[in-house]
DNA sequence: CTTCAATTATCAGAATTTTCATGGGGAAGG
DNA sequence: CCTTCCCCATGAAAATTCTGATAATTGAAG
């Protein structure tokens, strides 16, 4: 779990940073609004701790920007201003929680845990995806099945990830080519079939149960049932 | 949106209740732990405001019980105890947020909005159609009746979906062939009859009540009555 | 109550569509 | 220059969809 801290006061920033790293969270620090906003849009960030008063760009603005780009990324607002009006403004900007300085570190930690728990519980963005006995390592970009590591090319990985994130529902060729190839599907190509075929050889050929199923006239469905 | 308030102090309870109702939330109040726990398990509750100190059963216990029965139901803890230790305990019990008395109503409202927004954002409605004991899973593209999964081809699915979306009204062959086959009905074909026949074998043959009914000279009507 | 025409149900293949599997050419990157 | 990856093209195989013929049912008239 990686947490981005957007805070201009070095003492506060390092206080949080060290406390979190002691609890085995990865951290990243940004000292102003613009660089923080940019950092928040990088992949791999699981939560943002955002000070309301920072140089460069207002914390409220940064929060709105983060939330419009990625609504599922939890933002915990942090500020010395403790009046109700400020809190309401913070929530309206999309913040998921609000903490007033000075605060005790255990409370910060508890609120972070709550936000992350909710996140993994609802929008599950783990480091790997699992379906039946197949695991897709999102960091190493490889698949693992039956104890064997299966290397994947970029397109193969992308297709398998799309399948696994949408297990249990029929995906049409149009869906697949739009999401994985970002093309408008025209009947003149059969890339989807070719790559499904390649994936089958890699992850289904030597294993049971089969995970990629054809639904003729509809598309494909991924999963261990049926 | 309906909010359950578990709070023993009548003044606080009615203060929250009236404030929320002014904002067009429906409310329900329970004055002790046991009745609150029971009320939280009724369907229709979207959020619980839970006082930590209540008679009958400890707030922490009630919270754990609610969360084990329905992890997606947001719980906002409310208490006069403002120490960090208490907050951590509350979060550990599964509370999604924590507010210390005395509080300003706008802040409570802001926190409630935040929790509800998250809920509606994540809990997506399952896409399926139901008529009598027949269910059509629009994601998996299969029918389910009497606990049995019934596989369908593309045309069969399309026809059944059209029937189910228009249950209780007579559909002529012209309607059906235009919507399902996207052809202008000419009397030289009997595809509709053929496919109705196939569907009947799959979803009606082994079950009661019958759902596909012929209206001679008019077309077909779908539903459990007549 | 029977007969008859119109309508609907059923069935077996034929026709069509859809999918699988494979080889090869071109582009990208070391 | 060589390897890897991506996509197109092709034909075979499989499944679905449709046709056309025949059987069954319905409703009305005799």
mmCIF file of C-alpha atoms in Angstrom, chain A residues 92-215:
data_model
loop_
_atom_site.group_PDB
_atom_site.id
_atom_site.type_symbol
_atom_site.label_atom_id
_atom_site.label_comp_id
_atom_site.label_asym_id
_atom_site.label_seq_id
_atom_site.Cartn_x
_atom_site.Cartn_y
_atom_site.Cartn_z
ATOM 1 C CA UNK A 92 -17.891 18.959 -0.819
ATOM 2 C CA UNK A 93 -14.595 18.874 -2.690
ATOM 3 C CA UNK A 94 -14.818 15.097 -2.460
ATOM 4 C CA UNK A 95 -12.591 14.361 0.528
ATOM 5 C CA UNK A 96 -13.354 11.035 2.160
ATOM 6 C CA UNK A 97 -12.259 12.016 5.630
ATOM 7 C CA UNK A 98 -11.027 15.040 7.530
ATOM 8 C CA UNK A 99 -8.553 15.365 10.376
ATOM 9 C CA UNK A 100 -7.696 18.464 12.389
ATOM 10 C CA UNK A 101 -4.153 19.339 13.435
ATOM 11 C CA UNK A 102 -2.831 18.697 15.960
ATOM 12 C CA UNK A 103 -3.781 15.050 15.843
ATOM 13 C CA UNK A 104 -2.579 11.869 17.483
ATOM 14 C CA UNK A 105 -0.812 9.508 15.152
ATOM 15 C CA UNK A 106 -2.890 6.451 16.174
ATOM 16 C CA UNK A 107 -6.028 8.260 15.097
ATOM 17 C CA UNK A 108 -4.536 9.101 11.711
ATOM 18 C CA UNK A 109 -3.549 5.471 11.342
ATOM 19 C CA UNK A 110 -7.017 4.261 12.297
ATOM 20 C CA UNK A 111 -8.643 6.553 9.742
ATOM 21 C CA UNK A 112 -6.196 5.456 7.054
ATOM 22 C CA UNK A 113 -6.927 1.829 7.814
ATOM 23 C CA UNK A 114 -10.642 2.477 7.592
ATOM 24 C CA UNK A 115 -10.333 4.188 4.218
ATOM 25 C CA UNK A 116 -8.061 1.515 2.793
ATOM 26 C CA UNK A 117 -10.218 -1.287 4.119
ATOM 27 C CA UNK A 118 -13.215 0.254 2.465
ATOM 28 C CA UNK A 119 -11.266 0.667 -0.716
ATOM 29 C CA UNK A 120 -9.991 -2.882 -0.991
ATOM 30 C CA UNK A 121 -13.367 -4.095 0.134
ATOM 31 C CA UNK A 122 -15.251 -2.244 -2.563
ATOM 32 C CA UNK A 123 -13.102 -1.317 -5.530
ATOM 33 C CA UNK A 124 -10.489 -4.020 -5.018
ATOM 34 C CA UNK A 125 -7.297 -2.745 -6.565
ATOM 35 C CA UNK A 126 -4.878 -5.317 -5.237
ATOM 36 C CA UNK A 127 -1.461 -6.095 -6.590
ATOM 37 C CA UNK A 128 -2.753 -9.252 -8.176
ATOM 38 C CA UNK A 129 -5.988 -10.621 -9.556
ATOM 39 C CA UNK A 130 -7.161 -14.124 -8.826
ATOM 40 C CA UNK A 131 -9.721 -16.288 -10.564
ATOM 41 C CA UNK A 132 -9.872 -19.949 -9.607
ATOM 42 C CA UNK A 133 -6.247 -21.104 -9.421
ATOM 43 C CA UNK A 134 -5.040 -18.492 -11.877
ATOM 44 C CA UNK A 135 -3.244 -15.448 -10.535
ATOM 45 C CA UNK A 136 -2.266 -12.373 -12.497
ATOM 46 C CA UNK A 137 0.597 -10.429 -10.958
ATOM 47 C CA UNK A 138 -0.096 -6.814 -11.864
ATOM 48 C CA UNK A 139 3.349 -5.630 -10.861
ATOM 49 C CA UNK A 140 5.495 -8.310 -12.468
ATOM 50 C CA UNK A 141 3.023 -8.568 -15.366
ATOM 51 C CA UNK A 142 3.029 -12.347 -15.385
ATOM 52 C CA UNK A 143 0.399 -14.982 -14.832
ATOM 53 C CA UNK A 144 0.794 -17.882 -12.399
ATOM 54 C CA UNK A 145 -1.123 -21.120 -12.688
ATOM 55 C CA UNK A 146 -0.440 -24.521 -11.188
ATOM 56 C CA UNK A 147 2.772 -23.194 -9.680
ATOM 57 C CA UNK A 148 4.107 -22.265 -13.090
ATOM 58 C CA UNK A 149 4.997 -18.716 -14.083
ATOM 59 C CA UNK A 150 3.568 -17.798 -17.469
ATOM 60 C CA UNK A 151 5.177 -14.932 -19.335
ATOM 61 C CA UNK A 152 2.836 -12.617 -21.208
ATOM 62 C CA UNK A 153 3.297 -10.000 -23.890
ATOM 63 C CA UNK A 154 1.755 -6.557 -23.448
ATOM 64 C CA UNK A 155 -1.393 -7.323 -25.434
ATOM 65 C CA UNK A 156 -1.818 -10.735 -23.886
ATOM 66 C CA UNK A 157 -1.532 -9.204 -20.436
ATOM 67 C CA UNK A 158 -3.955 -6.458 -21.258
ATOM 68 C CA UNK A 159 -6.526 -8.905 -22.597
ATOM 69 C CA UNK A 160 -6.173 -11.267 -19.650
ATOM 70 C CA UNK A 161 -6.479 -8.398 -17.184
ATOM 71 C CA UNK A 162 -9.666 -7.266 -18.899
ATOM 72 C CA UNK A 163 -11.044 -10.779 -18.759
ATOM 73 C CA UNK A 164 -10.202 -11.217 -15.100
ATOM 74 C CA UNK A 165 -11.588 -7.863 -14.025
ATOM 75 C CA UNK A 166 -14.837 -8.779 -15.759
ATOM 76 C CA UNK A 167 -15.091 -12.416 -14.814
ATOM 77 C CA UNK A 168 -18.551 -13.916 -14.920
ATOM 78 C CA UNK A 169 -19.932 -11.634 -17.595
ATOM 79 C CA UNK A 170 -20.123 -11.981 -21.320
ATOM 80 C CA UNK A 171 -17.758 -9.676 -23.164
ATOM 81 C CA UNK A 172 -18.451 -9.031 -26.822
ATOM 82 C CA UNK A 173 -15.753 -8.586 -29.421
ATOM 83 C CA UNK A 174 -16.742 -4.947 -29.600
ATOM 84 C CA UNK A 175 -16.257 -4.529 -25.848
ATOM 85 C CA UNK A 176 -12.921 -6.244 -25.987
ATOM 86 C CA UNK A 177 -11.527 -4.409 -28.985
ATOM 87 C CA UNK A 178 -12.642 -1.083 -27.557
ATOM 88 C CA UNK A 179 -11.141 -1.647 -24.132
ATOM 89 C CA UNK A 180 -8.028 -3.626 -24.970
ATOM 90 C CA UNK A 181 -7.185 -2.378 -28.463
ATOM 91 C CA UNK A 182 -8.900 0.997 -28.263
ATOM 92 C CA UNK A 183 -10.213 0.587 -31.754
ATOM 93 C CA UNK A 184 -13.709 0.708 -33.147
ATOM 94 C CA UNK A 185 -14.343 -2.850 -34.072
ATOM 95 C CA UNK A 186 -14.703 -3.377 -37.773
ATOM 96 C CA UNK A 187 -15.401 -6.819 -39.086
ATOM 97 C CA UNK A 188 -12.260 -6.765 -41.170
ATOM 98 C CA UNK A 189 -10.025 -7.856 -38.307
ATOM 99 C CA UNK A 190 -9.782 -10.971 -36.210
ATOM 100 C CA UNK A 191 -7.199 -9.855 -33.670
ATOM 101 C CA UNK A 192 -9.494 -10.699 -30.815
ATOM 102 C CA UNK A 193 -9.867 -14.306 -31.904
ATOM 103 C CA UNK A 194 -6.143 -14.609 -32.511
ATOM 104 C CA UNK A 195 -5.282 -13.332 -29.053
ATOM 105 C CA UNK A 196 -7.938 -15.377 -27.322
ATOM 106 C CA UNK A 197 -6.408 -18.352 -29.059
ATOM 107 C CA UNK A 198 -2.913 -17.423 -27.864
ATOM 108 C CA UNK A 199 -4.142 -16.865 -24.307
ATOM 109 C CA UNK A 200 -5.888 -20.207 -24.301
ATOM 110 C CA UNK A 201 -2.705 -21.951 -25.262
ATOM 111 C CA UNK A 202 -0.877 -20.238 -22.435
ATOM 112 C CA UNK A 203 -3.323 -20.364 -19.542
ATOM 113 C CA UNK A 204 -5.933 -22.996 -20.409
ATOM 114 C CA UNK A 205 -4.353 -25.608 -22.645
ATOM 115 C CA UNK A 206 -2.513 -27.503 -19.926
ATOM 116 C CA UNK A 207 -4.881 -26.840 -17.051
ATOM 117 C CA UNK A 208 -8.315 -27.565 -15.642
ATOM 118 C CA UNK A 209 -10.809 -26.084 -15.301
ATOM 119 C CA UNK A 210 -10.867 -24.060 -18.486
ATOM 120 C CA UNK A 211 -11.374 -20.378 -17.803
ATOM 121 C CA UNK A 212 -12.011 -18.833 -21.213
ATOM 122 C CA UNK A 213 -15.361 -19.888 -22.632
ATOM 123 C CA UNK A 214 -16.814 -19.007 -26.015
ATOM 124 C CA UNK A 215 -20.419 -17.886 -26.223
#
